[in-house]
Amino acid sequence: MKHLKSISLILLSLLMGLTFFSCKKDPLVSKVTVSCTMPDGYSDAMLSSIVLKTKNVSTGKTTSNSFATAADNKYELTLNEGLYDFTLEAKIQVELDGVMRAVSVRGYTESVKVTGETCSASIKLFIVETSEGFVIAEIFFTGTQTPEGKQYVGDTYFRIYNNSDEVQYADGLVIAESDFLTVSKYNYSPDIMSQAMAVSAVYRVPGNGTDYPVQPGKSILICDNAIDHRSANSNSFDLSSADFEWYDESTNPNFADIDNPAVTNLDKIYCYTATIWVPHNRGFKSYALARFKESKETFLRDYVYNYSYDLVTAAGTFPMTGDCYKIPNEWILDAVNLSVESEFEWIVTDPSLDMGWTYCGKIDRDQNRYGKSVRRKVDYTTAEGIVKLKDTNNSSEDFAAEQTADPFWFN
């Protein structure tokens, strides 16, 4: 009797398994046509050596597809339904100085909804123009914690590196923080991203043009407070030898800034806060390195950006407005998009400036982010011993995330 009962249970288990298996549905798939818009002035060029990458936003799975070429610069893929980011890298033949040369092009589009039997995506391509001069080598934005576990403010910094083979002058270099957040995507109107970057904090290195030379393979350190922070927090750094610091004249005595008279202050062009500026310590904002082609007065007068967007909440949709400043993309030497791994929604620069992002913190308010920075990877070292940093205008590829911060890692 027990034997028959055991057989019955086994048969029932098998039947349930078969029933579950038969009810399990295969994932729905779509045939996706990806169309490319060529860079301005190259509408007749044909792509070659194409690599089209897809990333499923939900699963994080990335797939790479290679094509030799294709008619009308259109490519067909079969994908499971979902939300995808598309990245395309390829070559085109262009005439430079009377000679036909292969030039790299790239394109990026994000949050494409793939659904139904067929759907489409479009990618705007641009000529790859990597920086031959200054690049952002390291950003320390997370800050540190005291031995008691309290958040410490004032020791954030930027390391700016001369990635060229010639002396570059830091005079006039601008550091700017984005106005938009990489963790909150809205349809801002007017959309200026293809022409400029919306910024809300702008500081500039002073000088007359040749006051601050930087040799090839050398760098400058720009920090918040150029003091020995170890006296107040043993987990921090001695930044008293920094090249520059930013200083804010606060309107609130409870939030006063510290000024080291031995270290040159940046010129404050504009900042949204009436107290002191601290880079977003969870990594919600992005940063750019630029050179102005206008005076400070002209910039503050003519480069205001007024925008509107709809804030959608559970309580309803509310029209919103905002204002900040805009830096033309052509002024920007380098850009780095930051975010939080679990919270990322979009990059807040044109993909021609940066088509990726990096981070410190896998989740929002990650307690493990303190004391960590994002640092640009080493590409190679020349025969002369000069280190070249990786610079493909893609922070996902160019930067190592969550590095132990070291303000003197670069010389």
mmCIF file of C-alpha atoms in Angstrom:
data_model
loop_
_atom_site.group_PDB
_atom_site.id
_atom_site.type_symbol
_atom_site.label_atom_id
_atom_site.label_comp_id
_atom_site.label_asym_id
_atom_site.label_seq_id
_atom_site.Cartn_x
_atom_site.Cartn_y
_atom_site.Cartn_z
ATOM 1 C CA MET A 1 0.000 0.000 0.000
ATOM 2 C CA LYS A 2 2.826 2.381 0.883
ATOM 3 C CA HIS A 3 4.567 1.388 -2.355
ATOM 4 C CA LEU A 4 1.487 2.259 -4.445
ATOM 5 C CA LYS A 5 1.120 5.570 -2.606
ATOM 6 C CA SER A 6 4.772 6.474 -3.359
ATOM 7 C CA ILE A 7 4.257 5.707 -7.057
ATOM 8 C CA SER A 8 1.130 7.875 -7.080
ATOM 9 C CA LEU A 9 3.031 10.799 -5.542
ATOM 10 C CA ILE A 10 5.826 10.464 -8.077
ATOM 11 C CA LEU A 11 3.367 10.399 -10.982
ATOM 12 C CA LEU A 12 1.557 13.436 -9.555
ATOM 13 C CA SER A 13 4.857 15.346 -9.263
ATOM 14 C CA LEU A 14 5.779 14.508 -12.846
ATOM 15 C CA LEU A 15 2.337 15.563 -14.073
ATOM 16 C CA MET A 16 2.595 18.892 -12.238
ATOM 17 C CA GLY A 17 6.072 19.440 -13.704
ATOM 18 C CA LEU A 18 4.840 18.718 -17.217
ATOM 19 C CA THR A 19 1.873 21.017 -16.700
ATOM 20 C CA PHE A 20 4.154 23.823 -15.495
ATOM 21 C CA PHE A 21 6.547 23.251 -18.388
ATOM 22 C CA SER A 22 3.731 23.292 -20.962
ATOM 23 C CA CYS A 23 2.328 26.533 -19.533
ATOM 24 C CA LYS A 24 5.673 28.338 -19.565
ATOM 25 C CA LYS A 25 5.679 30.809 -22.456
ATOM 26 C CA ASP A 26 8.631 31.604 -24.641
ATOM 27 C CA PRO A 27 9.681 35.273 -24.477
ATOM 28 C CA LEU A 28 8.057 37.437 -27.137
ATOM 29 C CA VAL A 29 10.453 38.598 -29.821
ATOM 30 C CA SER A 30 10.498 41.554 -32.188
ATOM 31 C CA LYS A 31 12.268 42.225 -35.455
ATOM 32 C CA VAL A 32 13.999 45.571 -34.957
ATOM 33 C CA THR A 33 15.158 47.783 -37.812
ATOM 34 C CA VAL A 34 17.938 50.146 -36.733
ATOM 35 C CA SER A 35 18.383 53.171 -39.009
ATOM 36 C CA CYS A 36 21.457 55.407 -38.901
ATOM 37 C CA THR A 37 21.595 59.121 -39.642
ATOM 38 C CA MET A 38 25.023 60.039 -40.953
ATOM 39 C CA PRO A 39 27.100 62.894 -39.506
ATOM 40 C CA ASP A 40 26.421 66.328 -40.955
ATOM 41 C CA GLY A 41 28.175 66.713 -44.290
ATOM 42 C CA TYR A 42 28.576 62.960 -44.834
ATOM 43 C CA SER A 43 25.076 61.902 -45.869
ATOM 44 C CA ASP A 44 26.383 59.845 -48.822
ATOM 45 C CA ALA A 45 29.054 57.971 -46.867
ATOM 46 C CA MET A 46 28.763 54.219 -46.431
ATOM 47 C CA LEU A 47 29.446 52.561 -43.100
ATOM 48 C CA SER A 48 31.860 49.661 -42.761
ATOM 49 C CA SER A 49 33.261 47.533 -39.925
ATOM 50 C CA ILE A 50 30.019 48.052 -38.016
ATOM 51 C CA VAL A 51 29.566 46.890 -34.440
ATOM 52 C CA LEU A 52 26.041 47.342 -33.111
ATOM 53 C CA LYS A 53 25.621 46.683 -29.395
ATOM 54 C CA THR A 54 22.322 46.254 -27.600
ATOM 55 C CA LYS A 55 21.819 46.414 -23.850
ATOM 56 C CA ASN A 56 18.652 45.198 -22.187
ATOM 57 C CA VAL A 57 18.050 47.860 -19.536
ATOM 58 C CA SER A 58 16.132 45.489 -17.267
ATOM 59 C CA THR A 59 18.523 42.533 -17.309
ATOM 60 C CA GLY A 60 21.773 44.351 -18.074
ATOM 61 C CA LYS A 61 22.578 41.791 -20.792
ATOM 62 C CA THR A 62 24.689 43.217 -23.613
ATOM 63 C CA THR A 63 24.882 41.658 -27.080
ATOM 64 C CA SER A 64 27.319 42.635 -29.830
ATOM 65 C CA ASN A 65 26.421 42.273 -33.522
ATOM 66 C CA SER A 66 28.903 42.782 -36.366
ATOM 67 C CA PHE A 67 28.112 43.824 -39.935
ATOM 68 C CA ALA A 68 30.431 44.383 -42.875
ATOM 69 C CA THR A 69 28.048 46.898 -44.429
ATOM 70 C CA ALA A 70 24.335 47.232 -45.189
ATOM 71 C CA ALA A 71 22.060 48.863 -47.728
ATOM 72 C CA ASP A 72 20.779 52.308 -46.762
ATOM 73 C CA ASN A 73 22.686 51.987 -43.477
ATOM 74 C CA LYS A 74 19.865 49.973 -41.928
ATOM 75 C CA TYR A 75 20.347 46.885 -39.803
ATOM 76 C CA GLU A 76 17.909 44.214 -38.652
ATOM 77 C CA LEU A 77 18.038 42.456 -35.304
ATOM 78 C CA THR A 78 15.779 40.043 -33.491
ATOM 79 C CA LEU A 79 15.372 40.922 -29.822
ATOM 80 C CA ASN A 80 13.222 39.828 -26.927
ATOM 81 C CA GLU A 81 10.675 42.475 -26.033
ATOM 82 C CA GLY A 82 11.946 44.984 -23.505
ATOM 83 C CA LEU A 83 13.675 48.331 -23.033
ATOM 84 C CA TYR A 84 17.031 48.690 -24.796
ATOM 85 C CA ASP A 85 20.018 50.983 -25.261
ATOM 86 C CA PHE A 86 21.719 50.868 -28.672
ATOM 87 C CA THR A 87 25.369 51.754 -29.397
ATOM 88 C CA LEU A 88 26.920 51.719 -32.864
ATOM 89 C CA GLU A 89 30.597 52.051 -33.802
ATOM 90 C CA ALA A 90 31.812 52.004 -37.394
ATOM 91 C CA LYS A 91 34.133 53.493 -40.012
ATOM 92 C CA ILE A 92 33.462 55.796 -42.939
ATOM 93 C CA GLN A 93 35.749 56.937 -45.738
ATOM 94 C CA VAL A 94 36.273 60.710 -45.859
ATOM 95 C CA GLU A 95 38.580 62.958 -47.846
ATOM 96 C CA LEU A 96 41.143 64.777 -45.715
ATOM 97 C CA ASP A 97 43.759 66.970 -47.398
ATOM 98 C CA GLY A 98 42.992 65.306 -50.717
ATOM 99 C CA VAL A 99 43.482 61.779 -49.348
ATOM 100 C CA MET A 100 40.728 59.267 -48.550
ATOM 101 C CA ARG A 101 40.989 58.130 -44.942
ATOM 102 C CA ALA A 102 38.990 55.903 -42.628
ATOM 103 C CA VAL A 103 37.386 57.869 -39.810
ATOM 104 C CA SER A 104 35.608 56.429 -36.771
ATOM 105 C CA VAL A 105 31.970 57.274 -36.119
ATOM 106 C CA ARG A 106 29.748 56.454 -33.182
ATOM 107 C CA GLY A 107 26.145 56.805 -32.148
ATOM 108 C CA TYR A 108 24.001 56.100 -29.108
ATOM 109 C CA THR A 109 20.310 56.034 -28.320
ATOM 110 C CA GLU A 110 18.761 54.935 -25.051
ATOM 111 C CA SER A 111 15.518 53.623 -23.614
ATOM 112 C CA VAL A 112 14.069 52.285 -26.876
ATOM 113 C CA LYS A 113 10.922 50.256 -26.255
ATOM 114 C CA VAL A 114 11.071 47.034 -28.261
ATOM 115 C CA THR A 115 7.606 45.526 -28.590
ATOM 116 C CA GLY A 116 5.349 43.945 -31.204
ATOM 117 C CA GLU A 117 6.311 41.861 -34.231
ATOM 118 C CA THR A 118 8.278 44.717 -35.758
ATOM 119 C CA CYS A 119 9.634 47.998 -34.448
ATOM 120 C CA SER A 120 12.347 50.516 -35.240
ATOM 121 C CA ALA A 121 15.136 52.517 -33.656
ATOM 122 C CA SER A 122 17.212 55.389 -34.992
ATOM 123 C CA ILE A 123 20.774 56.401 -34.153
ATOM 124 C CA LYS A 124 22.370 59.755 -34.951
ATOM 125 C CA LEU A 125 26.051 59.240 -35.776
ATOM 126 C CA PHE A 126 28.911 61.638 -35.131
ATOM 127 C CA ILE A 127 32.587 61.795 -36.015
ATOM 128 C CA VAL A 128 34.765 60.605 -33.129
ATOM 129 C CA GLU A 129 36.949 63.465 -31.965
ATOM 130 C CA THR A 130 38.995 62.459 -28.940
ATOM 131 C CA SER A 131 40.740 65.071 -26.847
ATOM 132 C CA GLU A 132 44.392 65.814 -27.549
ATOM 133 C CA GLY A 133 44.845 68.042 -24.516
ATOM 134 C CA PHE A 134 43.402 68.206 -21.029
ATOM 135 C CA VAL A 135 41.133 65.443 -19.752
ATOM 136 C CA ILE A 136 39.439 64.789 -16.436
ATOM 137 C CA ALA A 137 41.608 62.101 -14.839
ATOM 138 C CA GLU A 138 39.820 61.599 -11.526
ATOM 139 C CA ILE A 139 36.714 62.887 -9.758
ATOM 140 C CA PHE A 140 36.370 62.412 -6.009
ATOM 141 C CA PHE A 141 32.799 63.423 -5.249
ATOM 142 C CA THR A 142 31.680 60.979 -2.547
ATOM 143 C CA GLY A 143 33.568 62.561 0.346
ATOM 144 C CA THR A 144 34.822 60.653 3.360
ATOM 145 C CA GLN A 145 33.534 59.475 6.716
ATOM 146 C CA THR A 146 35.076 60.156 10.098
ATOM 147 C CA PRO A 147 36.158 57.205 12.271
ATOM 148 C CA GLU A 148 32.840 57.715 14.084
ATOM 149 C CA GLY A 149 30.948 57.114 10.820
ATOM 150 C CA LYS A 150 29.896 60.732 10.275
ATOM 151 C CA GLN A 151 29.848 62.273 6.814
ATOM 152 C CA TYR A 152 32.721 64.683 6.215
ATOM 153 C CA VAL A 153 32.533 67.596 3.762
ATOM 154 C CA GLY A 154 35.236 69.671 2.088
ATOM 155 C CA ASP A 155 37.755 67.155 0.735
ATOM 156 C CA THR A 156 36.342 66.539 -2.755
ATOM 157 C CA TYR A 157 38.599 67.151 -5.720
ATOM 158 C CA PHE A 158 39.173 66.980 -9.490
ATOM 159 C CA ARG A 159 42.437 65.865 -11.089
ATOM 160 C CA ILE A 160 42.999 67.393 -14.563
ATOM 161 C CA TYR A 161 45.631 65.707 -16.762
ATOM 162 C CA ASN A 162 47.610 66.857 -19.810
ATOM 163 C CA ASN A 163 47.096 63.907 -22.156
ATOM 164 C CA SER A 164 48.926 65.544 -25.080
ATOM 165 C CA ASP A 165 52.539 65.596 -26.221
ATOM 166 C CA GLU A 166 52.893 69.352 -25.737
ATOM 167 C CA VAL A 167 52.819 71.851 -22.899
ATOM 168 C CA GLN A 168 49.233 72.920 -22.195
ATOM 169 C CA TYR A 169 48.158 75.928 -20.150
ATOM 170 C CA ALA A 170 45.541 75.539 -17.449
ATOM 171 C CA ASP A 171 44.655 79.254 -17.626
ATOM 172 C CA GLY A 172 40.953 79.597 -18.361
ATOM 173 C CA LEU A 173 39.988 75.955 -17.844
ATOM 174 C CA VAL A 174 36.382 75.694 -16.665
ATOM 175 C CA ILE A 175 34.869 73.003 -14.433
ATOM 176 C CA ALA A 176 31.078 72.784 -14.654
ATOM 177 C CA GLU A 177 28.417 70.664 -12.980
ATOM 178 C CA SER A 178 25.280 69.615 -14.851
ATOM 179 C CA ASP A 179 21.917 71.056 -13.929
ATOM 180 C CA PHE A 180 20.054 67.875 -14.882
ATOM 181 C CA LEU A 181 20.232 64.622 -12.905
ATOM 182 C CA THR A 182 21.255 61.319 -14.467
ATOM 183 C CA VAL A 183 18.735 59.529 -12.224
ATOM 184 C CA SER A 184 15.654 61.523 -13.304
ATOM 185 C CA LYS A 185 14.748 61.779 -16.976
ATOM 186 C CA TYR A 186 12.330 64.430 -18.238
ATOM 187 C CA ASN A 187 11.492 65.833 -21.636
ATOM 188 C CA TYR A 188 12.990 69.281 -21.218
ATOM 189 C CA SER A 189 11.832 71.932 -23.658
ATOM 190 C CA PRO A 190 13.537 73.361 -25.576
ATOM 191 C CA ASP A 191 15.855 70.389 -26.004
ATOM 192 C CA ILE A 192 19.357 71.868 -26.424
ATOM 193 C CA MET A 193 21.448 68.803 -25.674
ATOM 194 C CA SER A 194 22.764 68.460 -29.223
ATOM 195 C CA GLN A 195 24.068 72.051 -29.005
ATOM 196 C CA ALA A 196 24.920 72.678 -25.345
ATOM 197 C CA MET A 197 25.132 71.303 -21.816
ATOM 198 C CA ALA A 198 22.820 72.653 -19.113
ATOM 199 C CA VAL A 199 24.942 73.628 -16.097
ATOM 200 C CA SER A 200 24.314 75.100 -12.658
ATOM 201 C CA ALA A 201 27.841 75.441 -11.219
ATOM 202 C CA VAL A 202 30.708 76.978 -13.187
ATOM 203 C CA TYR A 203 34.224 77.752 -11.905
ATOM 204 C CA ARG A 204 37.272 78.847 -13.914
ATOM 205 C CA VAL A 205 41.048 78.703 -13.477
ATOM 206 C CA PRO A 206 42.404 82.286 -13.499
ATOM 207 C CA GLY A 207 45.419 83.455 -15.470
ATOM 208 C CA ASN A 208 46.478 85.486 -18.479
ATOM 209 C CA GLY A 209 47.015 82.556 -20.825
ATOM 210 C CA THR A 210 50.491 81.324 -19.909
ATOM 211 C CA ASP A 211 50.573 81.582 -16.117
ATOM 212 C CA TYR A 212 49.946 77.887 -15.385
ATOM 213 C CA PRO A 213 51.846 75.575 -17.759
ATOM 214 C CA VAL A 214 51.297 71.821 -17.443
ATOM 215 C CA GLN A 215 53.869 69.502 -18.970
ATOM 216 C CA PRO A 216 52.853 66.395 -21.008
ATOM 217 C CA GLY A 217 51.900 63.595 -18.652
ATOM 218 C CA LYS A 218 51.489 65.982 -15.728
ATOM 219 C CA SER A 219 48.350 67.216 -14.009
ATOM 220 C CA ILE A 220 46.787 69.751 -11.671
ATOM 221 C CA LEU A 221 44.728 69.143 -8.544
ATOM 222 C CA ILE A 222 41.634 71.286 -7.952
ATOM 223 C CA CYS A 223 39.890 70.797 -4.622
ATOM 224 C CA ASP A 224 37.165 72.183 -2.412
ATOM 225 C CA ASN A 225 39.234 73.181 0.644
ATOM 226 C CA ALA A 226 43.014 73.136 0.228
ATOM 227 C CA ILE A 227 43.827 72.211 3.830
ATOM 228 C CA ASP A 228 45.167 69.208 5.721
ATOM 229 C CA HIS A 229 41.847 67.484 6.378
ATOM 230 C CA ARG A 230 43.497 64.781 8.466
ATOM 231 C CA SER A 231 43.502 67.062 11.506
ATOM 232 C CA ALA A 232 39.706 66.882 11.547
ATOM 233 C CA ASN A 233 39.247 63.481 9.932
ATOM 234 C CA SER A 234 41.953 60.844 9.937
ATOM 235 C CA ASN A 235 40.220 59.123 7.021
ATOM 236 C CA SER A 236 40.748 62.140 4.756
ATOM 237 C CA PHE A 237 43.738 63.677 2.926
ATOM 238 C CA ASP A 238 46.246 66.482 3.121
ATOM 239 C CA LEU A 239 45.126 68.764 0.265
ATOM 240 C CA SER A 240 47.127 71.800 1.359
ATOM 241 C CA SER A 241 49.452 71.415 -1.643
ATOM 242 C CA ALA A 242 46.638 71.470 -4.222
ATOM 243 C CA ASP A 243 47.129 73.706 -7.245
ATOM 244 C CA PHE A 244 43.729 75.410 -6.959
ATOM 245 C CA GLU A 245 40.671 75.469 -4.735
ATOM 246 C CA TRP A 246 37.169 76.805 -5.244
ATOM 247 C CA TYR A 247 35.965 79.303 -2.672
ATOM 248 C CA ASP A 248 32.419 80.574 -2.032
ATOM 249 C CA GLU A 249 31.424 83.615 -0.044
ATOM 250 C CA SER A 250 28.469 82.112 1.796
ATOM 251 C CA THR A 251 25.451 84.192 2.803
ATOM 252 C CA ASN A 252 24.856 81.865 5.748
ATOM 253 C CA PRO A 253 27.396 82.047 8.615
ATOM 254 C CA ASN A 254 26.488 78.484 9.564
ATOM 255 C CA PHE A 255 27.893 77.293 6.237
ATOM 256 C CA ALA A 256 31.071 79.302 5.823
ATOM 257 C CA ASP A 257 33.790 78.284 3.380
ATOM 258 C CA ILE A 258 37.490 77.908 4.200
ATOM 259 C CA ASP A 259 40.068 79.870 2.244
ATOM 260 C CA ASN A 260 43.742 78.890 2.113
ATOM 261 C CA PRO A 261 45.526 82.102 1.045
ATOM 262 C CA ALA A 262 48.534 80.062 -0.119
ATOM 263 C CA VAL A 263 46.452 78.292 -2.784
ATOM 264 C CA THR A 264 44.982 80.125 -5.778
ATOM 265 C CA ASN A 265 41.192 80.354 -5.869
ATOM 266 C CA LEU A 266 39.171 79.566 -8.960
ATOM 267 C CA ASP A 267 37.116 82.387 -10.449
ATOM 268 C CA LYS A 268 33.487 81.780 -9.594
ATOM 269 C CA ILE A 269 31.455 82.292 -12.767
ATOM 270 C CA TYR A 270 28.112 81.090 -11.389
ATOM 271 C CA CYS A 271 26.716 78.683 -8.811
ATOM 272 C CA TYR A 272 23.112 77.863 -7.923
ATOM 273 C CA THR A 273 23.745 77.858 -4.167
ATOM 274 C CA ALA A 274 23.950 80.919 -1.959
ATOM 275 C CA THR A 275 26.209 79.065 0.498
ATOM 276 C CA ILE A 276 28.983 76.671 -0.575
ATOM 277 C CA TRP A 277 29.181 74.353 -3.565
ATOM 278 C CA VAL A 278 29.803 70.679 -2.923
ATOM 279 C CA PRO A 279 29.699 68.184 -5.837
ATOM 280 C CA HIS A 280 26.742 65.827 -5.518
ATOM 281 C CA ASN A 281 28.109 63.142 -3.199
ATOM 282 C CA ARG A 282 25.845 60.347 -4.463
ATOM 283 C CA GLY A 283 26.791 60.881 -8.100
ATOM 284 C CA PHE A 284 23.525 62.225 -9.511
ATOM 285 C CA LYS A 285 25.227 64.876 -11.658
ATOM 286 C CA SER A 286 27.774 65.020 -14.463
ATOM 287 C CA TYR A 287 30.830 67.196 -15.051
ATOM 288 C CA ALA A 288 32.538 68.950 -17.923
ATOM 289 C CA LEU A 289 35.901 70.529 -18.590
ATOM 290 C CA ALA A 290 35.673 73.484 -20.973
ATOM 291 C CA ARG A 291 37.223 76.672 -22.279
ATOM 292 C CA PHE A 292 35.061 79.745 -22.731
ATOM 293 C CA LYS A 293 35.045 81.613 -26.019
ATOM 294 C CA GLU A 294 33.246 84.553 -24.417
ATOM 295 C CA SER A 295 33.863 86.759 -21.412
ATOM 296 C CA LYS A 296 32.256 86.031 -18.079
ATOM 297 C CA GLU A 297 29.938 89.031 -18.555
ATOM 298 C CA THR A 298 28.819 87.857 -21.994
ATOM 299 C CA PHE A 299 28.294 84.321 -20.747
ATOM 300 C CA LEU A 300 26.096 85.427 -17.841
ATOM 301 C CA ARG A 301 24.088 87.661 -20.154
ATOM 302 C CA ASP A 302 23.688 85.582 -23.297
ATOM 303 C CA TYR A 303 23.874 81.945 -22.223
ATOM 304 C CA VAL A 304 20.864 81.657 -19.926
ATOM 305 C CA TYR A 305 18.774 78.539 -20.476
ATOM 306 C CA ASN A 306 15.083 78.651 -19.507
ATOM 307 C CA TYR A 307 13.285 75.330 -19.807
ATOM 308 C CA SER A 308 10.021 73.601 -18.987
ATOM 309 C CA TYR A 309 8.977 70.004 -18.390
ATOM 310 C CA ASP A 310 6.132 67.916 -16.982
ATOM 311 C CA LEU A 311 6.574 66.375 -13.544
ATOM 312 C CA VAL A 312 4.549 63.160 -13.529
ATOM 313 C CA THR A 313 3.585 61.839 -10.077
ATOM 314 C CA ALA A 314 0.957 59.559 -8.586
ATOM 315 C CA ALA A 315 -1.003 62.698 -7.711
ATOM 316 C CA GLY A 316 -1.029 63.920 -11.298
ATOM 317 C CA THR A 317 1.038 65.755 -13.889
ATOM 318 C CA PHE A 318 2.394 69.185 -13.019
ATOM 319 C CA PRO A 319 3.992 71.657 -15.457
ATOM 320 C CA MET A 320 7.377 72.819 -14.176
ATOM 321 C CA THR A 321 9.940 75.408 -15.222
ATOM 322 C CA GLY A 322 13.609 75.876 -14.498
ATOM 323 C CA ASP A 323 16.576 78.000 -15.436
ATOM 324 C CA CYS A 324 20.338 77.617 -15.481
ATOM 325 C CA TYR A 325 23.173 78.335 -17.903
ATOM 326 C CA LYS A 326 24.319 76.514 -21.017
ATOM 327 C CA ILE A 327 27.842 75.790 -22.248
ATOM 328 C CA PRO A 328 28.057 75.157 -26.004
ATOM 329 C CA ASN A 329 29.288 71.670 -26.811
ATOM 330 C CA GLU A 330 32.051 73.104 -28.968
ATOM 331 C CA TRP A 331 33.565 74.729 -25.863
ATOM 332 C CA ILE A 332 33.713 71.437 -23.956
ATOM 333 C CA LEU A 333 37.041 69.581 -23.903
ATOM 334 C CA ASP A 334 35.900 66.596 -21.855
ATOM 335 C CA ALA A 335 32.767 65.370 -20.099
ATOM 336 C CA VAL A 336 32.061 62.625 -17.571
ATOM 337 C CA ASN A 337 28.569 61.387 -16.765
ATOM 338 C CA LEU A 338 28.124 60.044 -13.236
ATOM 339 C CA SER A 339 25.272 58.089 -11.735
ATOM 340 C CA VAL A 340 24.318 55.284 -9.344
ATOM 341 C CA GLU A 341 24.355 51.788 -10.801
ATOM 342 C CA SER A 342 20.801 50.936 -9.722
ATOM 343 C CA GLU A 343 19.323 54.379 -10.398
ATOM 344 C CA PHE A 344 20.725 55.408 -13.794
ATOM 345 C CA GLU A 345 18.179 56.693 -16.315
ATOM 346 C CA TRP A 346 20.070 58.732 -18.903
ATOM 347 C CA ILE A 347 23.215 60.629 -19.758
ATOM 348 C CA VAL A 348 22.807 64.415 -19.575
ATOM 349 C CA THR A 349 25.314 65.334 -22.283
ATOM 350 C CA ASP A 350 25.215 64.877 -26.022
ATOM 351 C CA PRO A 351 26.676 61.434 -26.884
ATOM 352 C CA SER A 352 29.391 63.162 -28.925
ATOM 353 C CA LEU A 353 30.790 64.421 -25.602
ATOM 354 C CA ASP A 354 30.232 61.264 -23.579
ATOM 355 C CA MET A 355 28.200 58.230 -24.572
ATOM 356 C CA GLY A 356 28.638 56.359 -21.297
ATOM 357 C CA TRP A 357 28.687 56.835 -17.533
ATOM 358 C CA THR A 358 30.538 55.715 -14.424
ATOM 359 C CA TYR A 359 29.724 55.540 -10.730
ATOM 360 C CA CYS A 360 30.594 55.139 -7.064
ATOM 361 C CA GLY A 361 27.754 53.299 -5.363
ATOM 362 C CA LYS A 362 25.747 50.358 -6.599
ATOM 363 C CA ILE A 363 22.571 51.535 -4.849
ATOM 364 C CA ASP A 364 21.346 54.952 -3.765
ATOM 365 C CA ARG A 365 22.934 56.125 -0.498
ATOM 366 C CA ASP A 366 25.398 53.262 -0.680
ATOM 367 C CA GLN A 367 27.452 53.498 2.515
ATOM 368 C CA ASN A 368 30.360 51.835 0.722
ATOM 369 C CA ARG A 369 30.789 54.780 -1.658
ATOM 370 C CA TYR A 370 32.675 56.994 0.808
ATOM 371 C CA GLY A 371 36.364 57.382 0.085
ATOM 372 C CA LYS A 372 35.952 56.169 -3.494
ATOM 373 C CA SER A 373 36.426 57.984 -6.794
ATOM 374 C CA VAL A 374 36.121 57.413 -10.517
ATOM 375 C CA ARG A 375 39.526 57.298 -12.203
ATOM 376 C CA ARG A 376 40.441 57.319 -15.882
ATOM 377 C CA LYS A 377 42.206 54.181 -17.060
ATOM 378 C CA VAL A 378 45.762 54.125 -18.363
ATOM 379 C CA ASP A 379 45.833 53.398 -22.093
ATOM 380 C CA TYR A 380 49.570 52.993 -22.699
ATOM 381 C CA THR A 381 52.976 54.464 -21.889
ATOM 382 C CA THR A 382 55.121 56.085 -24.570
ATOM 383 C CA ALA A 383 58.771 55.259 -25.230
ATOM 384 C CA GLU A 384 59.591 58.461 -23.355
ATOM 385 C CA GLY A 385 57.770 57.160 -20.291
ATOM 386 C CA ILE A 386 54.736 59.468 -20.628
ATOM 387 C CA VAL A 387 51.474 57.855 -19.534
ATOM 388 C CA LYS A 388 48.566 58.204 -21.950
ATOM 389 C CA LEU A 389 45.083 57.943 -20.464
ATOM 390 C CA LYS A 390 42.223 56.235 -22.242
ATOM 391 C CA ASP A 391 39.954 58.734 -23.974
ATOM 392 C CA THR A 392 37.216 57.421 -26.262
ATOM 393 C CA ASN A 393 34.480 59.806 -25.077
ATOM 394 C CA ASN A 394 32.767 56.889 -23.361
ATOM 395 C CA SER A 395 33.024 57.018 -19.566
ATOM 396 C CA SER A 396 31.770 53.442 -19.266
ATOM 397 C CA GLU A 397 34.912 52.328 -21.092
ATOM 398 C CA ASP A 398 37.384 55.054 -20.096
ATOM 399 C CA PHE A 399 36.891 55.093 -16.316
ATOM 400 C CA ALA A 400 37.376 52.589 -13.535
ATOM 401 C CA ALA A 401 34.463 52.920 -11.117
ATOM 402 C CA GLU A 402 34.650 52.804 -7.327
ATOM 403 C CA GLN A 403 38.405 53.284 -6.943
ATOM 404 C CA THR A 404 40.027 54.059 -3.607
ATOM 405 C CA ALA A 405 40.457 57.818 -3.804
ATOM 406 C CA ASP A 406 44.032 59.066 -3.948
ATOM 407 C CA PRO A 407 44.529 62.761 -4.776
ATOM 408 C CA PHE A 408 48.163 62.064 -5.660
ATOM 409 C CA TRP A 409 47.719 58.937 -7.742
ATOM 410 C CA PHE A 410 48.509 61.096 -10.764
ATOM 411 C CA ASN A 411 51.586 63.303 -10.533
#
